[in-house]
Amino acid sequence: MDSRSNVVVGYDETEESGFALRWAAAEARLRMLDLVVCHCWRLPYSRHALGPEIDLEPIVQRMGGRLLKRGVARAQALEPSLTVRGRLMAAPAYEALMDKSHDAALIVVGSHENDSLPVGSTALQLPAHAQTPTVIVRRASARYRRVVVGVDESPGSAEALAFAFEEAALHRTRLQVVCGWEAAAGGAGGEAARDEVEPGSAWEARIERAVAPWAEKFPDVEFSKSLILKDPRDALLEASETAGLVVVGDRGNGGVRGLLLGATSLAIIHHARCTVAVVHERRTPR
């Protein structure tokens, strides 16, 4: 079990954050951790725009406190055995939750339900900067469906694999290990492309080696490996249609140095049809 002390969820009383709260509360119970419900408040106008005679800060802060109290009560009602704490912070949600990520087992936020998240949103910024896995909850997710994890040979992929096995074990569900491979992405084609997905190929052997220690650590997890001749993004998005959770690393082998999130993780955050977990390569293995 993770040595960090709690599960942190961002809550603002929207429907999306309500789904995140429910997911986070159940996760905290399974991990036997406390749940920290965070609400971040900000003034709707700058002090300069309001003028010295208008002081909205105490009013907005009180409103935020009441909202947070309702969120804590809701989480406690969902999981009565859970220890639930509230944190009210005067900061942008992304900054406050990132700060909380240093001692959290994972950070949970809600997701927009359209096909594109606005650049700069909390759900996009947190996976790039948080010091712990970030879970972005989709309302349509069936929580106890199978877990899907995307793998290559990158450090982030190794951490994603560890997290995915742990999630499958916690929820007693199946795990599908997906390796999407496209000739253009691998710099080869023709016979080389066909060789990569043949049973017993060198690529399959590498994936087998990556999976082996986690299969040994979690012997009760039923898992399968899928080597798919598709762009990794397409392979994982297709798998997300029938999954409860898709797990990806922050940047794969094709990631460009200097970018905080790779193309695959960004595509999954934007377009997956289920809940998504993004695992940072600097995450300390359990």
PDB file of C-alpha atoms in Angstrom:
ATOM      1  CA  MET A   1       0.000   0.000   0.000  1.00  0.00           C
ATOM      2  CA  ASP A   2       1.130   3.563  -0.721  1.00  0.00           C
ATOM      3  CA  SER A   3       3.155   5.214   2.050  1.00  0.00           C
ATOM      4  CA  ARG A   4       1.576   8.598   1.377  1.00  0.00           C
ATOM      5  CA  SER A   5      -1.125   9.634   3.774  1.00  0.00           C
ATOM      6  CA  ASN A   6      -4.273  10.564   1.882  1.00  0.00           C
ATOM      7  CA  VAL A   7      -6.354  10.827  -1.263  1.00  0.00           C
ATOM      8  CA  VAL A   8      -7.014  14.432  -2.332  1.00  0.00           C
ATOM      9  CA  VAL A   9     -10.050  15.480  -4.374  1.00  0.00           C
ATOM     10  CA  GLY A  10     -10.933  18.870  -5.817  1.00  0.00           C
ATOM     11  CA  TYR A  11     -14.556  19.842  -5.170  1.00  0.00           C
ATOM     12  CA  ASP A  12     -16.613  22.840  -6.301  1.00  0.00           C
ATOM     13  CA  GLU A  13     -20.157  21.415  -6.116  1.00  0.00           C
ATOM     14  CA  THR A  14     -20.454  20.990  -9.885  1.00  0.00           C
ATOM     15  CA  GLU A  15     -21.838  17.713 -11.159  1.00  0.00           C
ATOM     16  CA  GLU A  16     -18.394  16.768 -12.500  1.00  0.00           C
ATOM     17  CA  SER A  17     -16.740  17.316  -9.125  1.00  0.00           C
ATOM     18  CA  GLY A  18     -19.492  15.245  -7.530  1.00  0.00           C
ATOM     19  CA  PHE A  19     -18.477  12.254  -9.643  1.00  0.00           C
ATOM     20  CA  ALA A  20     -14.854  12.880  -8.659  1.00  0.00           C
ATOM     21  CA  LEU A  21     -15.836  13.022  -4.980  1.00  0.00           C
ATOM     22  CA  ARG A  22     -17.639   9.690  -5.185  1.00  0.00           C
ATOM     23  CA  TRP A  23     -14.678   8.047  -6.969  1.00  0.00           C
ATOM     24  CA  ALA A  24     -12.149   9.480  -4.517  1.00  0.00           C
ATOM     25  CA  ALA A  25     -14.134   8.437  -1.444  1.00  0.00           C
ATOM     26  CA  ALA A  26     -14.382   4.832  -2.623  1.00  0.00           C
ATOM     27  CA  GLU A  27     -10.684   4.835  -3.539  1.00  0.00           C
ATOM     28  CA  ALA A  28      -9.662   6.165  -0.126  1.00  0.00           C
ATOM     29  CA  ARG A  29     -11.686   3.413   1.558  1.00  0.00           C
ATOM     30  CA  LEU A  30     -10.039   0.701  -0.534  1.00  0.00           C
ATOM     31  CA  ARG A  31      -6.562   2.118   0.113  1.00  0.00           C
ATOM     32  CA  MET A  32      -7.348   2.602   3.828  1.00  0.00           C
ATOM     33  CA  LEU A  33      -6.353   6.265   3.589  1.00  0.00           C
ATOM     34  CA  ASP A  34      -7.936   9.525   4.708  1.00  0.00           C
ATOM     35  CA  LEU A  35      -9.807  11.661   2.187  1.00  0.00           C
ATOM     36  CA  VAL A  36      -9.001  15.363   1.879  1.00  0.00           C
ATOM     37  CA  VAL A  37     -11.689  17.419   0.135  1.00  0.00           C
ATOM     38  CA  CYS A  38     -10.246  20.659  -1.261  1.00  0.00           C
ATOM     39  CA  HIS A  39     -12.173  23.725  -2.333  1.00  0.00           C
ATOM     40  CA  CYS A  40     -10.356  26.684  -3.834  1.00  0.00           C
ATOM     41  CA  TRP A  41     -11.923  30.120  -3.808  1.00  0.00           C
ATOM     42  CA  ARG A  42     -10.964  33.323  -5.588  1.00  0.00           C
ATOM     43  CA  LEU A  43     -12.440  36.802  -5.807  1.00  0.00           C
ATOM     44  CA  PRO A  44     -14.481  37.219  -9.010  1.00  0.00           C
ATOM     45  CA  TYR A  45     -12.927  40.664  -9.552  1.00  0.00           C
ATOM     46  CA  SER A  46      -9.568  42.228  -8.760  1.00  0.00           C
ATOM     47  CA  ARG A  47      -9.285  44.452  -5.706  1.00  0.00           C
ATOM     48  CA  HIS A  48      -8.390  47.328  -8.021  1.00  0.00           C
ATOM     49  CA  ALA A  49     -11.604  46.861 -10.010  1.00  0.00           C
ATOM     50  CA  LEU A  50     -13.743  46.703  -6.867  1.00  0.00           C
ATOM     51  CA  GLY A  51     -12.237  49.757  -5.231  1.00  0.00           C
ATOM     52  CA  PRO A  52     -11.328  50.246  -1.560  1.00  0.00           C
ATOM     53  CA  GLU A  53     -14.927  50.648  -0.400  1.00  0.00           C
ATOM     54  CA  ILE A  54     -15.988  47.122  -1.437  1.00  0.00           C
ATOM     55  CA  ASP A  55     -14.596  44.101   0.399  1.00  0.00           C
ATOM     56  CA  LEU A  56     -15.970  40.880  -1.050  1.00  0.00           C
ATOM     57  CA  GLU A  57     -13.263  38.653   0.384  1.00  0.00           C
ATOM     58  CA  PRO A  58     -14.995  37.720   3.680  1.00  0.00           C
ATOM     59  CA  ILE A  59     -18.242  36.979   1.831  1.00  0.00           C
ATOM     60  CA  VAL A  60     -16.612  34.793  -0.830  1.00  0.00           C
ATOM     61  CA  GLN A  61     -14.539  32.999   1.799  1.00  0.00           C
ATOM     62  CA  ARG A  62     -17.638  32.232   3.900  1.00  0.00           C
ATOM     63  CA  MET A  63     -19.468  30.932   0.838  1.00  0.00           C
ATOM     64  CA  GLY A  64     -16.503  28.721   0.007  1.00  0.00           C
ATOM     65  CA  GLY A  65     -16.400  27.409   3.560  1.00  0.00           C
ATOM     66  CA  ARG A  66     -20.068  26.462   3.447  1.00  0.00           C
ATOM     67  CA  LEU A  67     -19.632  24.739   0.106  1.00  0.00           C
ATOM     68  CA  LEU A  68     -16.669  22.788   1.458  1.00  0.00           C
ATOM     69  CA  LYS A  69     -18.631  21.750   4.537  1.00  0.00           C
ATOM     70  CA  ARG A  70     -21.340  20.315   2.291  1.00  0.00           C
ATOM     71  CA  GLY A  71     -18.720  18.460   0.264  1.00  0.00           C
ATOM     72  CA  VAL A  72     -17.172  16.904   3.372  1.00  0.00           C
ATOM     73  CA  ALA A  73     -20.619  15.850   4.612  1.00  0.00           C
ATOM     74  CA  ARG A  74     -21.424  14.325   1.234  1.00  0.00           C
ATOM     75  CA  ALA A  75     -18.201  12.307   1.197  1.00  0.00           C
ATOM     76  CA  GLN A  76     -18.821  11.133   4.760  1.00  0.00           C
ATOM     77  CA  ALA A  77     -22.321  10.008   3.806  1.00  0.00           C
ATOM     78  CA  LEU A  78     -20.919   8.062   0.846  1.00  0.00           C
ATOM     79  CA  GLU A  79     -18.292   6.295   2.982  1.00  0.00           C
ATOM     80  CA  PRO A  80     -19.273   6.455   6.680  1.00  0.00           C
ATOM     81  CA  SER A  81     -16.142   4.615   7.872  1.00  0.00           C
ATOM     82  CA  LEU A  82     -13.825   7.111   6.176  1.00  0.00           C
ATOM     83  CA  THR A  83     -11.881   9.896   7.873  1.00  0.00           C
ATOM     84  CA  VAL A  84     -12.712  12.995   5.805  1.00  0.00           C
ATOM     85  CA  ARG A  85     -11.069  16.401   6.180  1.00  0.00           C
ATOM     86  CA  GLY A  86     -11.750  19.647   4.369  1.00  0.00           C
ATOM     87  CA  ARG A  87      -9.210  22.174   3.107  1.00  0.00           C
ATOM     88  CA  LEU A  88     -10.272  25.679   2.050  1.00  0.00           C
ATOM     89  CA  MET A  89      -7.630  27.494   0.010  1.00  0.00           C
ATOM     90  CA  ALA A  90      -7.474  30.960  -1.534  1.00  0.00           C
ATOM     91  CA  ALA A  91      -5.667  29.964  -4.721  1.00  0.00           C
ATOM     92  CA  PRO A  92      -6.299  28.695  -8.245  1.00  0.00           C
ATOM     93  CA  ALA A  93      -7.365  25.053  -8.111  1.00  0.00           C
ATOM     94  CA  TYR A  94      -4.355  23.858 -10.093  1.00  0.00           C
ATOM     95  CA  GLU A  95      -1.843  25.540  -7.748  1.00  0.00           C
ATOM     96  CA  ALA A  96      -3.560  24.401  -4.561  1.00  0.00           C
ATOM     97  CA  LEU A  97      -3.971  20.785  -5.649  1.00  0.00           C
ATOM     98  CA  MET A  98      -0.418  20.611  -6.957  1.00  0.00           C
ATOM     99  CA  ASP A  99       0.808  21.762  -3.556  1.00  0.00           C
ATOM    100  CA  LYS A 100      -1.260  19.028  -1.893  1.00  0.00           C
ATOM    101  CA  SER A 101       0.190  16.388  -4.230  1.00  0.00           C
ATOM    102  CA  HIS A 102       3.475  16.225  -2.312  1.00  0.00           C
ATOM    103  CA  ASP A 103       2.005  14.084   0.473  1.00  0.00           C
ATOM    104  CA  ALA A 104      -0.957  12.508  -1.353  1.00  0.00           C
ATOM    105  CA  ALA A 105      -1.274   8.983  -2.728  1.00  0.00           C
ATOM    106  CA  LEU A 106      -3.215  10.428  -5.641  1.00  0.00           C
ATOM    107  CA  ILE A 107      -5.082  13.553  -6.764  1.00  0.00           C
ATOM    108  CA  VAL A 108      -8.631  13.248  -8.134  1.00  0.00           C
ATOM    109  CA  VAL A 109     -10.479  15.837 -10.231  1.00  0.00           C
ATOM    110  CA  GLY A 110     -13.585  15.926 -12.382  1.00  0.00           C
ATOM    111  CA  SER A 111     -13.622  16.178 -16.159  1.00  0.00           C
ATOM    112  CA  HIS A 112     -15.496  18.178 -18.739  1.00  0.00           C
ATOM    113  CA  GLU A 113     -17.859  15.965 -20.684  1.00  0.00           C
ATOM    114  CA  ASN A 114     -17.271  17.418 -24.137  1.00  0.00           C
ATOM    115  CA  ASP A 115     -14.498  16.255 -26.433  1.00  0.00           C
ATOM    116  CA  SER A 116     -12.055  19.059 -25.694  1.00  0.00           C
ATOM    117  CA  LEU A 117     -10.748  20.468 -22.451  1.00  0.00           C
ATOM    118  CA  PRO A 118      -9.793  24.142 -22.498  1.00  0.00           C
ATOM    119  CA  VAL A 119      -6.036  24.634 -22.417  1.00  0.00           C
ATOM    120  CA  GLY A 120      -4.960  25.656 -18.942  1.00  0.00           C
ATOM    121  CA  SER A 121      -7.725  23.740 -17.145  1.00  0.00           C
ATOM    122  CA  THR A 122      -6.983  21.970 -13.875  1.00  0.00           C
ATOM    123  CA  ALA A 123      -7.455  18.557 -15.504  1.00  0.00           C
ATOM    124  CA  LEU A 124      -4.746  19.369 -18.045  1.00  0.00           C
ATOM    125  CA  GLN A 125      -2.224  21.124 -15.817  1.00  0.00           C
ATOM    126  CA  LEU A 126      -2.211  18.755 -12.845  1.00  0.00           C
ATOM    127  CA  PRO A 127      -0.996  15.624 -14.680  1.00  0.00           C
ATOM    128  CA  ALA A 128       1.978  17.577 -15.990  1.00  0.00           C
ATOM    129  CA  HIS A 129       3.121  18.940 -12.639  1.00  0.00           C
ATOM    130  CA  ALA A 130       1.703  16.889  -9.754  1.00  0.00           C
ATOM    131  CA  GLN A 131       4.110  14.745  -7.745  1.00  0.00           C
ATOM    132  CA  THR A 132       1.654  11.850  -7.613  1.00  0.00           C
ATOM    133  CA  PRO A 133      -0.782  10.123 -10.013  1.00  0.00           C
ATOM    134  CA  THR A 134      -3.643  12.326 -11.210  1.00  0.00           C
ATOM    135  CA  VAL A 135      -7.041  10.723 -11.790  1.00  0.00           C
ATOM    136  CA  ILE A 136      -9.528  12.513 -14.063  1.00  0.00           C
ATOM    137  CA  VAL A 137     -12.999  11.100 -13.473  1.00  0.00           C
ATOM    138  CA  ARG A 138     -15.515  10.796 -16.294  1.00  0.00           C
ATOM    139  CA  ARG A 139     -19.157  10.531 -15.368  1.00  0.00           C
ATOM    140  CA  ALA A 140     -19.830   7.646 -17.763  1.00  0.00           C
ATOM    141  CA  SER A 141     -17.175   5.376 -16.236  1.00  0.00           C
ATOM    142  CA  ALA A 142     -18.276   2.073 -14.779  1.00  0.00           C
ATOM    143  CA  ARG A 143     -15.944   1.971 -11.808  1.00  0.00           C
ATOM    144  CA  TYR A 144     -15.465  -1.776 -11.606  1.00  0.00           C
ATOM    145  CA  ARG A 145     -14.950  -2.502 -15.285  1.00  0.00           C
ATOM    146  CA  ARG A 146     -11.505  -3.622 -16.369  1.00  0.00           C
ATOM    147  CA  VAL A 147      -8.399  -1.482 -16.078  1.00  0.00           C
ATOM    148  CA  VAL A 148      -6.438  -0.715 -19.262  1.00  0.00           C
ATOM    149  CA  VAL A 149      -2.794   0.402 -19.212  1.00  0.00           C
ATOM    150  CA  GLY A 150      -0.687   1.638 -22.101  1.00  0.00           C
ATOM    151  CA  VAL A 151       2.899   0.399 -22.135  1.00  0.00           C
ATOM    152  CA  ASP A 152       6.148   0.971 -23.993  1.00  0.00           C
ATOM    153  CA  GLU A 153       9.645   0.995 -22.493  1.00  0.00           C
ATOM    154  CA  SER A 154       9.652   4.508 -21.026  1.00  0.00           C
ATOM    155  CA  PRO A 155      10.084   5.216 -17.268  1.00  0.00           C
ATOM    156  CA  GLY A 156       6.587   6.706 -17.131  1.00  0.00           C
ATOM    157  CA  SER A 157       5.168   3.565 -18.689  1.00  0.00           C
ATOM    158  CA  ALA A 158       6.831   1.423 -16.010  1.00  0.00           C
ATOM    159  CA  GLU A 159       5.206   3.513 -13.281  1.00  0.00           C
ATOM    160  CA  ALA A 160       1.857   3.367 -15.079  1.00  0.00           C
ATOM    161  CA  LEU A 161       2.089  -0.425 -15.172  1.00  0.00           C
ATOM    162  CA  ALA A 162       2.730  -0.570 -11.423  1.00  0.00           C
ATOM    163  CA  PHE A 163      -0.233   1.708 -10.706  1.00  0.00           C
ATOM    164  CA  ALA A 164      -2.520  -0.253 -13.034  1.00  0.00           C
ATOM    165  CA  PHE A 165      -1.730  -3.586 -11.379  1.00  0.00           C
ATOM    166  CA  GLU A 166      -2.397  -2.037  -7.980  1.00  0.00           C
ATOM    167  CA  GLU A 167      -5.743  -0.612  -9.146  1.00  0.00           C
ATOM    168  CA  ALA A 168      -6.816  -3.929 -10.655  1.00  0.00           C
ATOM    169  CA  ALA A 169      -5.906  -5.689  -7.407  1.00  0.00           C
ATOM    170  CA  LEU A 170      -7.760  -3.147  -5.251  1.00  0.00           C
ATOM    171  CA  HIS A 171     -10.917  -3.385  -7.351  1.00  0.00           C
ATOM    172  CA  ARG A 172     -10.650  -7.105  -8.064  1.00  0.00           C
ATOM    173  CA  THR A 173     -11.044  -6.545 -11.765  1.00  0.00           C
ATOM    174  CA  ARG A 174      -9.227  -7.598 -14.930  1.00  0.00           C
ATOM    175  CA  LEU A 175      -6.281  -5.737 -16.414  1.00  0.00           C
ATOM    176  CA  GLN A 176      -5.548  -5.303 -20.115  1.00  0.00           C
ATOM    177  CA  VAL A 177      -1.975  -4.327 -21.000  1.00  0.00           C
ATOM    178  CA  VAL A 178      -2.046  -2.519 -24.351  1.00  0.00           C
ATOM    179  CA  CYS A 179       0.930  -1.849 -26.579  1.00  0.00           C
ATOM    180  CA  GLY A 180      -0.010   0.135 -29.661  1.00  0.00           C
ATOM    181  CA  TRP A 181       2.659   0.002 -32.358  1.00  0.00           C
ATOM    182  CA  GLU A 182       2.694   1.829 -35.666  1.00  0.00           C
ATOM    183  CA  ALA A 183       5.450   1.416 -38.254  1.00  0.00           C
ATOM    184  CA  ALA A 184       5.917   5.163 -38.673  1.00  0.00           C
ATOM    185  CA  ALA A 185       6.250   5.663 -34.927  1.00  0.00           C
ATOM    186  CA  GLY A 186       8.887   2.956 -34.676  1.00  0.00           C
ATOM    187  CA  GLY A 187      10.888   4.178 -37.627  1.00  0.00           C
ATOM    188  CA  ALA A 188      10.442   0.939 -39.571  1.00  0.00           C
ATOM    189  CA  GLY A 189       7.959  -0.690 -41.863  1.00  0.00           C
ATOM    190  CA  GLY A 190       7.141  -3.712 -43.996  1.00  0.00           C
ATOM    191  CA  GLU A 191       8.498  -6.945 -42.566  1.00  0.00           C
ATOM    192  CA  ALA A 192       9.775  -5.155 -39.455  1.00  0.00           C
ATOM    193  CA  ALA A 193       6.260  -4.007 -38.609  1.00  0.00           C
ATOM    194  CA  ARG A 194       4.878  -7.517 -38.983  1.00  0.00           C
ATOM    195  CA  ASP A 195       7.692  -8.993 -36.914  1.00  0.00           C
ATOM    196  CA  GLU A 196       6.920  -6.713 -33.969  1.00  0.00           C
ATOM    197  CA  VAL A 197       3.497  -8.227 -33.350  1.00  0.00           C
ATOM    198  CA  GLU A 198       4.222 -11.877 -34.034  1.00  0.00           C
ATOM    199  CA  PRO A 199       3.968 -14.131 -30.952  1.00  0.00           C
ATOM    200  CA  GLY A 200       7.397 -14.619 -29.454  1.00  0.00           C
ATOM    201  CA  SER A 201       8.822 -11.491 -31.096  1.00  0.00           C
ATOM    202  CA  ALA A 202      11.492  -9.367 -29.423  1.00  0.00           C
ATOM    203  CA  TRP A 203       8.944  -6.644 -28.708  1.00  0.00           C
ATOM    204  CA  GLU A 204       6.553  -9.048 -27.015  1.00  0.00           C
ATOM    205  CA  ALA A 205       9.448 -10.395 -24.946  1.00  0.00           C
ATOM    206  CA  ARG A 206      10.284  -6.881 -23.737  1.00  0.00           C
ATOM    207  CA  ILE A 207       6.697  -6.270 -22.670  1.00  0.00           C
ATOM    208  CA  GLU A 208       6.659  -9.654 -20.944  1.00  0.00           C
ATOM    209  CA  ARG A 209       9.737  -8.663 -18.948  1.00  0.00           C
ATOM    210  CA  ALA A 210       8.106  -5.377 -17.938  1.00  0.00           C
ATOM    211  CA  VAL A 211       4.932  -7.102 -16.772  1.00  0.00           C
ATOM    212  CA  ALA A 212       6.560 -10.065 -14.990  1.00  0.00           C
ATOM    213  CA  PRO A 213       7.504  -8.452 -11.639  1.00  0.00           C
ATOM    214  CA  TRP A 214       4.049  -6.940 -11.199  1.00  0.00           C
ATOM    215  CA  ALA A 215       2.302 -10.161 -12.158  1.00  0.00           C
ATOM    216  CA  GLU A 216       4.370 -11.838  -9.450  1.00  0.00           C
ATOM    217  CA  LYS A 217       3.563  -9.140  -6.882  1.00  0.00           C
ATOM    218  CA  PHE A 218      -0.171  -9.265  -7.685  1.00  0.00           C
ATOM    219  CA  PRO A 219      -0.787 -12.966  -8.467  1.00  0.00           C
ATOM    220  CA  ASP A 220      -4.561 -12.640  -8.149  1.00  0.00           C
ATOM    221  CA  VAL A 221      -4.834 -10.067 -10.937  1.00  0.00           C
ATOM    222  CA  GLU A 222      -6.112 -11.617 -14.154  1.00  0.00           C
ATOM    223  CA  PHE A 223      -4.443  -9.819 -17.054  1.00  0.00           C
ATOM    224  CA  SER A 224      -4.036 -10.010 -20.805  1.00  0.00           C
ATOM    225  CA  LYS A 225      -1.546  -8.429 -23.214  1.00  0.00           C
ATOM    226  CA  SER A 226      -2.620  -6.848 -26.489  1.00  0.00           C
ATOM    227  CA  LEU A 227      -0.070  -5.868 -29.150  1.00  0.00           C
ATOM    228  CA  ILE A 228      -1.995  -3.774 -31.651  1.00  0.00           C
ATOM    229  CA  LEU A 229      -0.869  -2.479 -35.043  1.00  0.00           C
ATOM    230  CA  LYS A 230      -2.194   1.027 -34.429  1.00  0.00           C
ATOM    231  CA  ASP A 231      -1.004   4.356 -33.179  1.00  0.00           C
ATOM    232  CA  PRO A 232      -0.864   4.016 -29.345  1.00  0.00           C
ATOM    233  CA  ARG A 233      -3.418   6.821 -29.010  1.00  0.00           C
ATOM    234  CA  ASP A 234      -5.940   5.040 -31.216  1.00  0.00           C
ATOM    235  CA  ALA A 235      -5.332   1.686 -29.516  1.00  0.00           C
ATOM    236  CA  LEU A 236      -5.946   3.128 -26.043  1.00  0.00           C
ATOM    237  CA  LEU A 237      -8.925   5.258 -27.062  1.00  0.00           C
ATOM    238  CA  GLU A 238     -10.551   2.187 -28.583  1.00  0.00           C
ATOM    239  CA  ALA A 239      -9.871   0.206 -25.396  1.00  0.00           C
ATOM    240  CA  SER A 240     -11.355   3.012 -23.272  1.00  0.00           C
ATOM    241  CA  GLU A 241     -14.794   2.377 -24.792  1.00  0.00           C
ATOM    242  CA  THR A 242     -15.253  -0.699 -22.600  1.00  0.00           C
ATOM    243  CA  ALA A 243     -12.956   0.129 -19.661  1.00  0.00           C
ATOM    244  CA  GLY A 244     -13.495   1.675 -16.259  1.00  0.00           C
ATOM    245  CA  LEU A 245     -10.012   3.177 -16.045  1.00  0.00           C
ATOM    246  CA  VAL A 246      -7.205   3.867 -18.523  1.00  0.00           C
ATOM    247  CA  VAL A 247      -3.722   4.372 -17.074  1.00  0.00           C
ATOM    248  CA  VAL A 248      -0.918   6.093 -19.003  1.00  0.00           C
ATOM    249  CA  GLY A 249       2.507   7.496 -18.246  1.00  0.00           C
ATOM    250  CA  ASP A 250       3.062  11.214 -18.613  1.00  0.00           C
ATOM    251  CA  ARG A 251       5.399  10.806 -21.600  1.00  0.00           C
ATOM    252  CA  GLY A 252       6.208   7.706 -23.627  1.00  0.00           C
ATOM    253  CA  ASN A 253       9.193   6.756 -25.750  1.00  0.00           C
ATOM    254  CA  GLY A 254       8.071   9.152 -28.457  1.00  0.00           C
ATOM    255  CA  GLY A 255       7.818  12.094 -26.074  1.00  0.00           C
ATOM    256  CA  VAL A 256       9.691  15.264 -26.966  1.00  0.00           C
ATOM    257  CA  ARG A 257      12.164  16.416 -24.325  1.00  0.00           C
ATOM    258  CA  GLY A 258      10.894  19.586 -22.686  1.00  0.00           C
ATOM    259  CA  LEU A 259       7.208  18.774 -23.124  1.00  0.00           C
ATOM    260  CA  LEU A 260       5.484  18.107 -19.808  1.00  0.00           C
ATOM    261  CA  LEU A 261       2.881  15.756 -21.286  1.00  0.00           C
ATOM    262  CA  GLY A 262       3.315  13.509 -24.303  1.00  0.00           C
ATOM    263  CA  ALA A 263       0.985  13.219 -27.277  1.00  0.00           C
ATOM    264  CA  THR A 264      -0.520   9.940 -26.079  1.00  0.00           C
ATOM    265  CA  SER A 265      -1.319  11.124 -22.554  1.00  0.00           C
ATOM    266  CA  LEU A 266      -2.807  14.378 -23.906  1.00  0.00           C
ATOM    267  CA  ALA A 267      -4.997  12.471 -26.364  1.00  0.00           C
ATOM    268  CA  ILE A 268      -6.238  10.148 -23.623  1.00  0.00           C
ATOM    269  CA  ILE A 269      -7.004  13.053 -21.261  1.00  0.00           C
ATOM    270  CA  HIS A 270      -8.950  14.808 -24.014  1.00  0.00           C
ATOM    271  CA  HIS A 271     -10.847  11.948 -25.596  1.00  0.00           C
ATOM    272  CA  ALA A 272     -10.983   8.761 -23.465  1.00  0.00           C
ATOM    273  CA  ARG A 273     -14.504   7.560 -22.738  1.00  0.00           C
ATOM    274  CA  CYS A 274     -13.682   6.490 -19.198  1.00  0.00           C
ATOM    275  CA  THR A 275     -11.765   7.706 -16.150  1.00  0.00           C
ATOM    276  CA  VAL A 276      -8.061   8.360 -16.807  1.00  0.00           C
ATOM    277  CA  ALA A 277      -5.006   8.106 -14.532  1.00  0.00           C
ATOM    278  CA  VAL A 278      -1.772   9.836 -15.571  1.00  0.00           C
ATOM    279  CA  VAL A 279       1.296   8.585 -13.706  1.00  0.00           C
ATOM    280  CA  HIS A 280       4.439  10.683 -13.557  1.00  0.00           C
ATOM    281  CA  GLU A 281       7.772   8.995 -14.244  1.00  0.00           C
ATOM    282  CA  ARG A 282       9.320  10.593 -11.149  1.00  0.00           C
ATOM    283  CA  ARG A 283       6.789   8.890  -8.936  1.00  0.00           C
ATOM    284  CA  THR A 284       8.526   6.815  -6.241  1.00  0.00           C
ATOM    285  CA  PRO A 285       7.709   3.108  -6.732  1.00  0.00           C
ATOM    286  CA  ARG A 286       6.114   1.289  -3.852  1.00  0.00           C
TER     287      ARG A 286
END
